[in-house]
Coordinates of C-alpha atoms in Angstrom, one line a residue:
Chain A
M1 CA 143.6 102.0 99.8
G2 CA 141.2 103.2 97.1
E3 CA 141.0 106.7 95.8
G4 CA 137.5 107.1 97.2
R5 CA 138.5 106.2 100.8
F6 CA 141.5 108.4 100.6
G7 CA 139.2 111.3 99.5
V8 CA 136.9 110.7 102.5
L9 CA 139.8 110.6 104.9
A10 CA 141.4 113.7 103.4
A11 CA 138.2 115.7 103.7
A12 CA 137.4 114.5 107.2
P13 CA 139.2 117.3 109.2
L14 CA 137.5 120.0 107.2
A15 CA 134.2 118.2 107.3
L16 CA 134.5 118.1 111.1
V17 CA 135.3 121.8 111.3
L18 CA 132.4 122.7 109.1
A19 CA 130.0 120.4 111.0
L20 CA 131.0 121.9 114.4
G21 CA 131.6 125.5 113.3
F22 CA 129.1 126.0 110.6
A23 CA 126.3 123.4 110.5
A24 CA 125.8 123.1 114.2
P25 CA 125.3 126.8 115.1
L26 CA 123.0 127.1 112.1
A27 CA 121.0 124.2 113.3
I28 CA 120.8 125.8 116.8
V29 CA 119.7 129.1 115.4
M30 CA 117.0 127.3 113.3
A31 CA 115.8 125.5 116.3
F32 CA 115.7 128.7 118.4
S33 CA 113.7 130.4 115.7
A34 CA 110.9 127.9 116.3
M35 CA 110.8 128.5 120.1
P36 CA 108.3 130.6 122.0
E37 CA 109.5 134.2 122.5
R38 CA 112.1 135.1 125.1
V39 CA 113.3 131.7 126.1
F40 CA 116.9 130.8 126.5
D41 CA 116.9 127.0 126.0
L42 CA 115.5 124.6 123.4
G43 CA 113.4 122.6 125.8
H44 CA 110.1 124.2 124.8
R45 CA 107.3 123.3 122.5
P46 CA 108.0 124.9 119.1
D47 CA 105.2 127.4 118.3
F48 CA 106.9 129.6 115.6
S49 CA 105.5 132.7 117.4
A50 CA 108.8 134.6 116.7
Y51 CA 108.0 134.5 112.9
A52 CA 104.5 135.8 113.7
A53 CA 106.0 138.6 115.8
M54 CA 108.5 139.4 113.0
I55 CA 105.6 140.0 110.6
E56 CA 103.3 141.8 113.1
Q57 CA 106.0 144.1 114.5
G58 CA 107.1 145.1 111.0
Y59 CA 110.6 143.6 111.0
W60 CA 110.1 142.5 107.5
R61 CA 110.5 146.1 106.5
S62 CA 114.1 146.2 107.5
L63 CA 114.6 142.9 105.8
L64 CA 113.2 144.4 102.5
R65 CA 115.2 147.6 103.1
S66 CA 118.4 145.7 103.5
L67 CA 117.7 143.6 100.4
G68 CA 116.8 146.7 98.5
M69 CA 120.0 148.5 99.5
A70 CA 122.0 145.4 98.7
L71 CA 120.4 145.2 95.3
I72 CA 121.1 148.9 94.5
A73 CA 124.7 148.6 95.7
T74 CA 125.2 145.4 93.6
V75 CA 123.9 146.9 90.4
I76 CA 126.0 150.1 90.9
L77 CA 129.0 147.9 91.6
M78 CA 128.4 145.9 88.4
L79 CA 128.3 149.1 86.3
L80 CA 131.3 150.6 88.1
C81 CA 133.5 147.5 88.0
W82 CA 132.9 146.2 84.5
P83 CA 135.0 148.8 82.6
L84 CA 137.8 148.5 85.1
A85 CA 137.6 144.7 85.3
F86 CA 137.6 144.5 81.5
A87 CA 140.6 146.8 81.2
M88 CA 142.5 144.8 83.9
A89 CA 141.9 141.5 82.1
K90 CA 142.3 142.6 78.5
L91 CA 144.1 145.9 78.1
W92 CA 146.6 146.5 80.9
K93 CA 149.5 144.5 82.0
T94 CA 151.6 146.1 84.7
F95 CA 148.9 148.6 85.6
T96 CA 146.6 145.6 86.5
L97 CA 149.1 144.6 89.1
V98 CA 149.2 148.1 90.5
I99 CA 145.4 148.2 90.8
T100 CA 145.3 144.8 92.3
I101 CA 147.9 145.7 95.0
A102 CA 146.2 149.0 95.7
V103 CA 142.8 147.4 96.2
V104 CA 144.2 144.5 98.2
L105 CA 146.2 146.9 100.4
S106 CA 143.0 148.7 101.4
L107 CA 141.7 145.4 102.8
F108 CA 144.7 145.5 105.3
V109 CA 142.9 148.2 107.2
S110 CA 139.8 147.1 109.3
E111 CA 136.5 147.7 107.6
N112 CA 135.2 149.6 110.6
I113 CA 138.1 152.1 110.6
R114 CA 137.8 152.7 106.9
L115 CA 134.1 153.3 107.3
F116 CA 134.6 155.6 110.2
G117 CA 137.0 157.5 108.0
W118 CA 134.2 158.1 105.6
V119 CA 131.9 159.3 108.5
L120 CA 134.6 161.9 109.3
V121 CA 134.7 163.0 105.7
L122 CA 131.0 163.1 105.0
M123 CA 129.4 164.2 108.3
K124 CA 128.1 167.6 109.0
G125 CA 131.1 169.8 109.8
G126 CA 133.3 167.0 108.6
L127 CA 136.2 167.2 106.1
L128 CA 134.2 167.7 103.0
D129 CA 131.5 170.0 104.5
G130 CA 134.1 171.9 106.5
Y131 CA 136.5 172.6 103.6
L132 CA 133.6 173.6 101.3
Q133 CA 132.3 176.0 104.0
H134 CA 135.8 177.4 104.4
W135 CA 136.6 177.9 100.7
F136 CA 133.2 178.7 99.2
G137 CA 131.0 179.7 102.1
W138 CA 128.6 176.8 101.5
G139 CA 128.7 173.2 102.5
T140 CA 127.1 169.9 101.9
G141 CA 125.6 169.6 105.4
G142 CA 125.7 166.1 106.7
L143 CA 125.8 163.4 104.1
V144 CA 125.5 160.5 106.5
Y145 CA 122.7 158.8 108.4
N146 CA 120.5 158.1 105.3
P147 CA 120.1 155.0 103.0
G148 CA 122.3 156.7 100.3
A149 CA 125.2 156.8 102.7
I150 CA 124.8 153.1 103.5
V151 CA 124.7 152.2 99.8
F152 CA 127.8 154.3 99.4
G153 CA 129.5 152.4 102.2
L154 CA 128.4 149.0 100.8
I155 CA 129.8 150.0 97.4
Y156 CA 133.1 151.1 98.9
V157 CA 133.5 148.0 101.1
Y158 CA 132.5 145.3 98.7
F159 CA 134.2 146.8 95.6
P160 CA 137.0 144.2 95.6
F161 CA 134.5 141.4 95.9
M162 CA 132.9 142.5 92.6
L163 CA 136.1 143.6 90.8
F164 CA 138.2 140.5 91.1
P165 CA 135.6 137.9 90.1
M166 CA 134.6 140.1 87.3
A167 CA 138.2 140.5 86.0
Q168 CA 138.5 136.8 86.2
G169 CA 135.3 136.5 84.1
A170 CA 136.6 139.1 81.6
A171 CA 139.8 137.1 81.3
M172 CA 137.8 134.2 80.1
I173 CA 136.6 136.0 76.9
P174 CA 138.7 134.7 74.0
E175 CA 140.1 137.7 72.2
D176 CA 139.7 136.1 68.8
A177 CA 136.0 135.5 69.4
R178 CA 135.6 139.3 70.0
Q179 CA 137.6 140.0 66.8
A180 CA 135.6 137.4 64.8
A181 CA 132.3 139.0 66.0
F182 CA 133.6 142.4 64.9
D183 CA 134.8 141.1 61.6
L184 CA 131.3 139.5 61.0
G185 CA 129.8 143.0 61.3
A186 CA 129.1 143.5 65.0
S187 CA 129.4 147.0 66.5
R188 CA 131.1 147.5 69.8
W189 CA 127.8 147.3 71.7
T190 CA 126.9 144.1 70.0
V191 CA 130.2 142.6 70.9
L192 CA 129.6 143.6 74.5
R193 CA 126.1 142.2 74.5
E194 CA 126.6 139.1 72.5
I195 CA 130.2 138.1 73.3
D196 CA 131.7 139.9 76.3
L197 CA 128.9 139.7 78.8
P198 CA 127.7 136.2 78.1
L199 CA 131.3 134.8 78.2
A200 CA 132.2 136.8 81.3
A201 CA 128.8 135.9 82.9
P202 CA 130.2 133.4 85.4
G203 CA 132.6 135.9 86.9
I204 CA 129.9 138.6 86.9
M205 CA 127.5 136.2 88.6
V206 CA 130.0 135.2 91.3
G207 CA 130.9 138.9 92.0
S208 CA 127.3 139.9 92.2
L209 CA 126.4 137.1 94.5
L210 CA 129.2 137.8 96.9
C211 CA 128.4 141.5 96.9
F212 CA 124.6 141.0 97.3
V213 CA 124.9 138.4 100.0
L214 CA 127.5 140.3 102.0
S215 CA 125.7 143.6 101.6
A216 CA 122.3 142.2 102.7
G217 CA 123.8 140.9 105.9
A218 CA 126.1 143.9 106.5
I219 CA 126.0 145.5 109.9
A220 CA 128.9 148.0 110.1
E221 CA 127.8 150.1 107.1
G222 CA 124.3 150.5 108.6
K223 CA 125.6 151.3 112.0
L224 CA 128.3 153.8 111.1
L225 CA 126.8 155.5 108.1
G226 CA 123.1 154.9 108.8
G227 CA 123.3 155.6 112.5
R228 CA 119.9 155.1 114.3
S229 CA 117.9 156.6 111.4
V230 CA 118.2 153.7 109.0
I231 CA 117.8 150.3 110.5
T232 CA 119.1 147.3 108.6
I233 CA 118.2 143.7 109.1
G234 CA 121.7 143.1 110.6
D235 CA 120.9 145.8 113.2
D236 CA 117.7 144.1 114.1
V237 CA 119.3 140.7 114.5
E238 CA 122.0 142.1 116.7
A239 CA 119.5 144.1 118.8
A240 CA 117.2 141.1 119.3
F241 CA 120.1 139.0 120.5
T242 CA 121.7 141.6 122.8
Y243 CA 119.6 144.6 123.9
A244 CA 116.1 142.9 123.6
Q245 CA 117.3 139.5 124.9
N246 CA 114.8 137.8 122.5
W247 CA 116.8 135.0 121.0
P248 CA 113.9 133.3 119.1
L249 CA 113.1 136.6 117.4
G250 CA 116.7 137.2 116.4
S251 CA 116.9 133.6 115.2
A252 CA 113.7 134.0 113.2
L253 CA 115.1 137.2 111.5
A254 CA 118.4 135.5 110.8
V255 CA 116.8 132.4 109.4
S256 CA 114.6 134.5 107.1
L257 CA 117.6 136.4 105.8
I258 CA 119.5 133.1 105.3
A259 CA 116.6 131.6 103.5
V260 CA 116.3 134.4 101.0
L261 CA 120.0 134.6 100.4
G262 CA 120.5 130.9 100.4
G263 CA 117.7 130.4 97.9
L264 CA 119.3 133.0 95.6
V265 CA 122.8 131.4 95.8
V266 CA 121.4 127.9 95.1
I267 CA 119.6 129.2 92.0
A268 CA 122.6 131.2 90.8
L269 CA 125.2 128.5 91.4
G270 CA 123.0 126.0 89.6
R271 CA 123.5 128.1 86.5
I272 CA 127.2 128.7 86.5
D273 CA 130.2 126.4 86.2
L274 CA 132.7 127.1 89.0
D275 CA 135.2 124.6 87.4
R276 CA 135.4 126.8 84.3
I277 CA 136.1 129.9 86.4
M278 CA 138.8 128.2 88.3
G279 CA 140.3 127.3 85.0
R280 CA 140.0 123.5 85.5
R281 CA 138.3 123.1 82.2
Chain B
M1 CA 140.9 144.3 28.4
Q2 CA 141.6 143.0 31.8
A3 CA 138.7 143.0 34.3
Q4 CA 139.0 145.2 37.4
P5 CA 140.5 143.2 40.2
I6 CA 138.1 142.6 43.1
L7 CA 140.9 143.3 45.6
E8 CA 144.0 145.4 45.0
I9 CA 146.6 146.6 47.4
A10 CA 149.1 149.3 46.5
G11 CA 152.2 150.2 48.4
L12 CA 150.8 148.6 51.6
T13 CA 153.2 149.2 54.5
K14 CA 153.0 148.2 58.1
T15 CA 155.5 149.0 60.8
F16 CA 155.5 148.0 64.4
G17 CA 157.9 150.4 66.1
D18 CA 161.3 149.9 64.5
F19 CA 160.1 146.7 62.8
T20 CA 158.7 146.9 59.3
A21 CA 156.3 143.9 58.8
L22 CA 155.3 144.9 55.2
H23 CA 157.4 146.9 52.8
A24 CA 155.1 148.7 50.4
I25 CA 153.7 145.6 48.7
D26 CA 151.4 145.4 45.7
L27 CA 149.0 142.6 44.9
K28 CA 145.9 142.1 42.9
A29 CA 143.2 139.4 43.3
R30 CA 140.9 138.5 40.5
E31 CA 137.2 137.9 41.0
G32 CA 136.5 134.3 42.0
E33 CA 140.2 133.5 42.4
F34 CA 141.7 131.3 45.0
L35 CA 144.8 133.2 45.9
T36 CA 147.2 131.8 48.5
I37 CA 149.9 133.8 50.3
V38 CA 152.6 131.5 51.5
G39 CA 155.5 132.4 53.8
P40 CA 157.5 131.2 56.7
S41 CA 156.5 132.5 60.2
G42 CA 157.5 136.1 60.5
S43 CA 157.3 136.8 56.8
G44 CA 154.4 139.3 57.4
K45 CA 151.6 137.1 56.0
T46 CA 149.4 137.3 59.1
T47 CA 149.9 141.0 59.3
L48 CA 148.8 141.3 55.7
I49 CA 145.6 139.3 56.2
R50 CA 144.7 141.3 59.3
L51 CA 145.2 144.5 57.3
L52 CA 143.0 143.1 54.6
A53 CA 140.3 142.0 57.1
G54 CA 140.4 145.4 58.8
L55 CA 141.6 144.1 62.2
E56 CA 144.7 146.4 61.9
S57 CA 145.3 149.6 60.0
P58 CA 148.1 150.1 57.6
T59 CA 151.0 152.6 58.2
D60 CA 150.9 153.5 54.6
G61 CA 149.4 152.4 51.2
A62 CA 145.9 151.6 50.0
I63 CA 143.6 148.7 49.8
Y64 CA 140.9 148.8 47.1
L65 CA 137.8 146.6 47.0
R66 CA 136.2 146.8 43.5
G67 CA 138.0 150.1 43.1
Q68 CA 136.8 151.6 46.4
R69 CA 139.4 152.5 49.0
I70 CA 138.7 150.5 52.2
E71 CA 141.9 150.6 54.2
K72 CA 140.3 153.1 56.7
L73 CA 137.1 151.1 57.1
P74 CA 137.0 149.1 60.4
A75 CA 136.4 145.3 60.0
N76 CA 132.7 145.5 60.8
K77 CA 132.1 147.9 57.9
R78 CA 133.9 145.7 55.3
P79 CA 132.0 143.3 53.2
T80 CA 134.7 140.7 53.7
C81 CA 135.1 138.0 56.3
M82 CA 137.9 136.1 57.8
V83 CA 138.2 132.5 59.0
F84 CA 140.6 132.6 62.0
Q85 CA 143.4 130.2 62.7
S86 CA 141.6 129.3 66.0
L87 CA 138.3 129.4 64.1
A88 CA 137.0 131.8 66.9
L89 CA 133.7 130.1 67.2
F90 CA 131.4 131.4 70.0
P91 CA 131.6 128.7 72.7
H92 CA 128.3 129.9 74.3
R93 CA 126.3 129.6 71.1
S94 CA 125.0 126.6 69.3
V95 CA 126.1 125.7 65.8
G96 CA 123.0 127.3 64.3
E97 CA 123.5 130.5 66.4
N98 CA 127.1 130.7 65.4
I99 CA 126.2 130.5 61.7
G100 CA 123.3 132.9 62.1
F101 CA 125.3 135.5 64.1
P102 CA 126.3 137.7 61.1
L103 CA 122.6 137.6 60.0
K104 CA 121.4 138.5 63.5
I105 CA 123.5 141.6 63.4
R106 CA 122.0 142.5 60.1
G107 CA 118.5 142.2 61.6
V108 CA 117.4 139.0 59.9
S109 CA 114.6 137.2 61.6
L110 CA 115.1 134.1 63.7
T111 CA 113.2 131.8 61.3
D112 CA 115.2 133.1 58.3
R113 CA 118.4 132.8 60.1
R114 CA 117.6 129.2 60.9
E115 CA 116.7 128.5 57.3
R116 CA 120.0 130.0 56.1
A117 CA 121.9 128.0 58.7
L118 CA 120.3 124.8 57.5
E119 CA 121.1 125.7 53.9
L120 CA 124.7 126.3 54.8
L121 CA 124.9 123.0 56.8
D122 CA 123.8 121.3 53.6
L123 CA 126.5 123.2 51.6
L124 CA 129.2 122.2 54.1
Q125 CA 127.9 118.6 54.1
L126 CA 127.0 118.6 57.8
P127 CA 123.8 116.9 59.0
R128 CA 120.9 119.4 59.5
S129 CA 120.4 118.1 63.1
Y130 CA 123.7 119.9 63.9
V131 CA 121.9 123.2 64.0
D132 CA 121.2 122.8 67.7
K133 CA 124.5 121.1 68.6
R134 CA 126.9 122.7 71.0
I135 CA 130.2 123.8 69.7
Q136 CA 132.0 121.8 72.4
D137 CA 130.4 118.6 71.1
C138 CA 131.7 119.1 67.5
S139 CA 134.9 117.5 66.3
G140 CA 137.8 119.5 64.8
G141 CA 136.7 119.0 61.3
E142 CA 133.1 119.8 62.1
R143 CA 134.1 123.0 63.8
Q144 CA 136.1 123.9 60.7
R145 CA 133.0 123.5 58.6
V146 CA 130.9 125.5 61.0
A147 CA 133.4 128.3 60.9
L148 CA 133.2 128.3 57.1
A149 CA 129.4 128.3 57.2
R150 CA 129.5 131.3 59.5
A151 CA 131.9 133.1 57.3
L152 CA 129.7 132.5 54.2
A153 CA 126.4 133.3 56.0
F154 CA 126.2 137.0 55.0
D155 CA 127.5 136.4 51.5
P156 CA 130.8 138.3 51.9
E157 CA 132.6 139.6 48.8
I158 CA 135.9 138.0 49.8
L159 CA 136.8 135.3 52.3
F160 CA 140.1 135.5 54.1
F161 CA 141.7 132.5 55.7
D162 CA 144.4 132.7 58.4
E163 CA 145.9 129.2 58.4
P164 CA 142.6 127.6 59.5
L165 CA 143.9 124.0 58.9
S166 CA 147.2 124.3 60.7
A167 CA 146.0 122.8 63.9
L168 CA 144.5 119.7 62.4
D169 CA 146.1 116.3 61.8
Y170 CA 147.5 115.4 58.5
R171 CA 144.7 113.3 57.1
L172 CA 141.9 115.6 58.1
R173 CA 143.9 118.5 56.7
K174 CA 144.2 116.7 53.3
T175 CA 140.4 116.1 53.3
L176 CA 139.6 119.6 54.2
E177 CA 142.0 121.1 51.6
K178 CA 140.0 119.3 48.9
E179 CA 136.7 120.3 50.4
L180 CA 137.8 123.9 50.6
K181 CA 138.8 123.8 46.9
D182 CA 135.5 122.2 46.1
L183 CA 133.6 124.8 48.2
H184 CA 135.5 127.6 46.3
A185 CA 134.4 126.1 43.0
R186 CA 130.8 125.8 44.1
T187 CA 130.4 129.3 45.7
G188 CA 132.5 131.1 43.1
K189 CA 133.7 133.4 45.9
T190 CA 137.2 135.0 46.0
F191 CA 139.3 133.3 48.6
V192 CA 142.5 134.8 49.9
Y193 CA 144.3 132.2 52.0
I194 CA 147.3 132.3 54.2
T195 CA 149.5 129.3 55.0
H196 CA 153.0 128.4 55.8
S197 CA 152.7 125.2 53.8
L198 CA 153.4 125.5 50.1
E199 CA 152.1 121.9 49.7
E200 CA 148.7 123.1 51.0
A201 CA 148.9 126.1 48.7
M202 CA 149.7 123.8 45.7
V203 CA 146.6 121.7 46.2
M204 CA 144.1 124.5 46.4
S205 CA 145.2 127.7 44.8
D206 CA 144.8 129.3 41.4
R207 CA 147.7 131.5 42.2
I208 CA 150.3 131.6 44.9
A209 CA 152.2 134.6 46.3
I210 CA 155.3 133.7 48.2
M211 CA 156.2 136.1 50.9
R212 CA 159.6 136.7 52.5
A213 CA 160.5 139.3 55.1
G214 CA 157.6 141.6 54.3
R215 CA 157.8 141.4 50.5
F216 CA 156.5 139.2 47.8
E217 CA 159.2 137.0 46.4
Q218 CA 157.2 135.5 43.6
I219 CA 153.6 135.5 42.5
G220 CA 152.4 132.9 40.0
T221 CA 150.4 129.8 39.3
P222 CA 151.3 126.7 41.2
D223 CA 152.9 125.3 38.0
D224 CA 155.0 128.5 37.6
I225 CA 156.2 128.3 41.2
Y226 CA 156.9 124.6 41.1
A227 CA 158.7 124.6 37.8
R228 CA 160.2 128.0 37.6
P229 CA 161.1 129.4 41.1
I230 CA 162.8 132.7 40.7
S231 CA 165.1 132.4 43.7
R232 CA 166.8 129.8 45.9
F233 CA 164.4 130.9 48.7
V234 CA 161.3 129.8 46.7
A235 CA 163.0 126.7 45.5
E236 CA 164.0 125.6 49.0
F237 CA 160.6 126.6 50.4
M238 CA 159.1 123.8 48.3
G239 CA 161.0 121.2 50.3
E240 CA 163.1 118.5 48.6
V241 CA 165.1 120.0 45.7
N242 CA 168.7 119.7 44.7
L243 CA 170.5 123.0 44.2
F244 CA 174.0 123.4 42.6
D245 CA 175.9 126.7 42.3
L246 CA 177.4 127.6 38.9
A247 CA 179.8 130.5 38.5
L248 CA 181.9 131.8 35.6
T249 CA 185.4 132.8 36.4
P250 CA 188.2 133.7 34.0
E251 CA 189.4 130.1 34.2
G252 CA 186.0 128.9 32.9
M253 CA 182.7 127.6 34.3
Q254 CA 182.9 126.3 37.9
T255 CA 180.3 123.5 38.1
G256 CA 181.2 122.0 41.5
P257 CA 180.4 118.3 41.5
L258 CA 178.5 118.5 38.2
M259 CA 180.1 116.8 35.1
M260 CA 178.7 118.4 32.0
A261 CA 178.7 116.8 28.5
P262 CA 180.5 118.7 25.8
G263 CA 178.5 121.6 24.5
I264 CA 176.2 121.9 27.5
T265 CA 178.1 124.7 29.3
S266 CA 177.9 126.9 26.2
R267 CA 174.1 126.6 26.4
I268 CA 174.0 128.0 29.9
N269 CA 174.0 131.8 29.5
L270 CA 176.3 133.0 32.2
R271 CA 178.1 136.3 32.4
T272 CA 181.5 136.5 34.1
G273 CA 181.1 137.1 37.8
S274 CA 177.4 136.2 37.9
R275 CA 176.0 133.3 39.9
I276 CA 173.4 130.8 38.8
T277 CA 171.8 128.1 40.8
M278 CA 170.8 124.9 39.0
M279 CA 167.7 123.3 40.5
I280 CA 166.9 119.7 39.8
R281 CA 164.0 117.9 41.3
P282 CA 164.6 114.5 42.9
E283 CA 162.2 112.8 40.6
S284 CA 164.0 114.1 37.5
I285 CA 167.3 112.4 38.3
T286 CA 168.0 108.9 36.9
L287 CA 170.3 106.3 38.2
L288 CA 172.6 105.6 35.2
D289 CA 173.8 102.2 34.1
P290 CA 177.6 102.0 33.5
D291 CA 177.2 102.3 29.7
E292 CA 174.5 105.0 29.9
D293 CA 175.2 108.7 29.7
A294 CA 173.4 112.0 30.3
E295 CA 174.0 115.7 29.7
I296 CA 174.8 116.4 33.3
T297 CA 176.1 113.7 35.6
V298 CA 177.3 113.4 39.2
T299 CA 178.9 110.5 41.0
G300 CA 178.1 109.7 44.6
R301 CA 177.9 107.1 47.2
F302 CA 174.6 105.8 48.4
I303 CA 173.8 106.9 52.0
D304 CA 170.2 105.9 52.9
E305 CA 166.7 105.8 51.7
Y306 CA 163.2 106.8 52.9
V307 CA 160.1 105.1 51.7
L308 CA 157.3 107.7 51.1
G309 CA 154.4 105.5 50.3
S310 CA 154.6 104.8 46.6
R311 CA 157.9 106.6 46.2
V312 CA 161.3 106.2 47.6
Q313 CA 163.8 108.9 48.3
R314 CA 167.5 108.1 48.3
R315 CA 170.4 110.3 49.4
F316 CA 173.8 110.2 47.8
N317 CA 177.0 111.8 49.1
L318 CA 178.9 113.6 46.2
G319 CA 181.8 114.5 48.4
D320 CA 183.0 118.0 49.4
G321 CA 179.8 118.6 51.4
H322 CA 177.5 118.0 48.4
F323 CA 174.5 115.7 48.6
V324 CA 171.8 114.8 46.1
T325 CA 168.4 113.4 46.7
V326 CA 166.8 111.1 44.1
E327 CA 163.2 110.0 44.1
T328 CA 162.0 106.9 42.2
L329 CA 158.9 104.9 42.2
R330 CA 158.9 102.2 44.8
E331 CA 158.4 99.3 42.5
A332 CA 161.1 100.6 40.1
R333 CA 163.8 100.8 42.7
S334 CA 166.8 98.5 42.4
A335 CA 168.6 97.3 45.5
L336 CA 171.6 99.4 46.5
S337 CA 174.2 98.7 49.1
V338 CA 175.3 101.5 51.4
G339 CA 178.5 103.2 50.2
A340 CA 178.1 101.8 46.7
P341 CA 179.2 104.4 44.1
M342 CA 176.6 105.4 41.6
R343 CA 176.4 107.6 38.6
L344 CA 173.3 109.8 38.4
G345 CA 172.2 112.0 35.5
W346 CA 169.7 114.4 34.1
S347 CA 169.3 116.7 31.1
L348 CA 169.7 120.4 31.0
A349 CA 166.0 120.7 29.9
Q350 CA 164.9 119.0 33.1
A351 CA 166.9 121.4 35.3
H352 CA 165.8 124.9 36.1
L353 CA 168.3 127.8 36.3
I354 CA 167.8 130.5 38.8
E355 CA 169.7 133.7 38.3
E356 CA 170.0 135.5 41.6
R357 CA 169.3 139.2 41.4

């Protein structure tokens, strides 16, 4: 049996799972997005009216809002995680393990519960506001139910998704290249700009993509920390499928989001080398 | 009057915790000199070059560059440059960008950087078309030259080398040793080179400093080191040499397996109780005919021989755990049978006496 045939056979089970569990639902959603509004089967003439409704009824605003919040969260995560990721990869030894375990442990608790914890802390009369009132006589008022709170939630939840790929990227910077640049006259900032960031770029890119894609499609952060005052695209998709019983509209919204994010991922992955990150080369 | 040394270190000390890597060492490098620091691993030579380049700071002592103290300056403020053992080329930059990097930092324009990179490619005998080549596509020897070009780009006062040839195969290393010596002559720069190979140092250097356990054992020209090593350590470091212990006891001179002709012992200046090592190089020893004689002779049985290209090395067992290696030209060798007793000899003038401190 040739190598090639063995490869096909070995990949077959996963290919089947992906076809049934990933490609097929996606195809159905795409098909539904072309159907007339408020139908529950695919036996209709495609008229793409859901896309028109999406634009006319202003759903594109929540799409833009979600992408905007995802972008802000991703940029803040990049700035926040770089020093830590660099230190984890280059400076610390045991402490890196401590941080890794601490961050991974937080993932053991459900995202919803962790976010709800933040609601209790940040809400009007919550932990923070309450204690400040008690000690100083003034409080923060409610800090939730605004876009800032959602961005905070996104940063909090997707922190590990930026940190670990970034640390992986930082570990790829050869120490002697940094020293050589320094020896050739580069300042710390120049070393960062010319050596560190370009050489860690694949890791930074992977982390940013993960965070941006997950943030843009996030539902829980918007629901818990944004309440009904900030509507994300995820909220809209869910509402269209459930409360509004308008599957084609929900599908059209989902397909639009997937198209934007998918396009981004394709462009970005075309520019980085996953093999190198995985240490295969 | 002696010119001011371009580089001078005085009482330079470096400790890592309880371990002292450098014990208050002194050294001067002359302008335009090719100075090589040789030592086994752990002798402190890498620590020394890192202190000189500014990648580490000394525990104590001073480094002067043209009379100015520089030991507190960080590496990026020193007008010196180091070629790393790993070369440390930037993998994400082309050959031209690597060479132009130090100029970019100094605000040189892109066109001028490219012009300088092309000049340096010429100097290093690389084709000009390499300016846009990726580092990954360069061979080991080409990378070596790119690293040299990058180090020369901003016209540093001194170039430091941290064993840059150690990872290359023998033939390429030999070629690059000569090229480096040639480059040194053409640029007129001061080179301070680190290696564990005394052979490499012999080929290239104006002066050699032998390091041992954080101190300089001997500093001198390659000829000095070769002909007049001051200690057993230096002598043994050079590879194949024959060493014999001499000692003066009340009973007379103990010469071990050496047979000395009358009058020879009195020419060796030895105080009672002191020890002297006689060093004789394999190529200085002659196989004696039965009727021939020499000032100093030994008798041994032939063990085996190694052919080293044009030369042949033969080992003889002198008994009592003493061995001697003799080197002759390949065409001059006579056939010997294993176990055959042979008389070997040399003159006192050919031997070098090392008095241990």
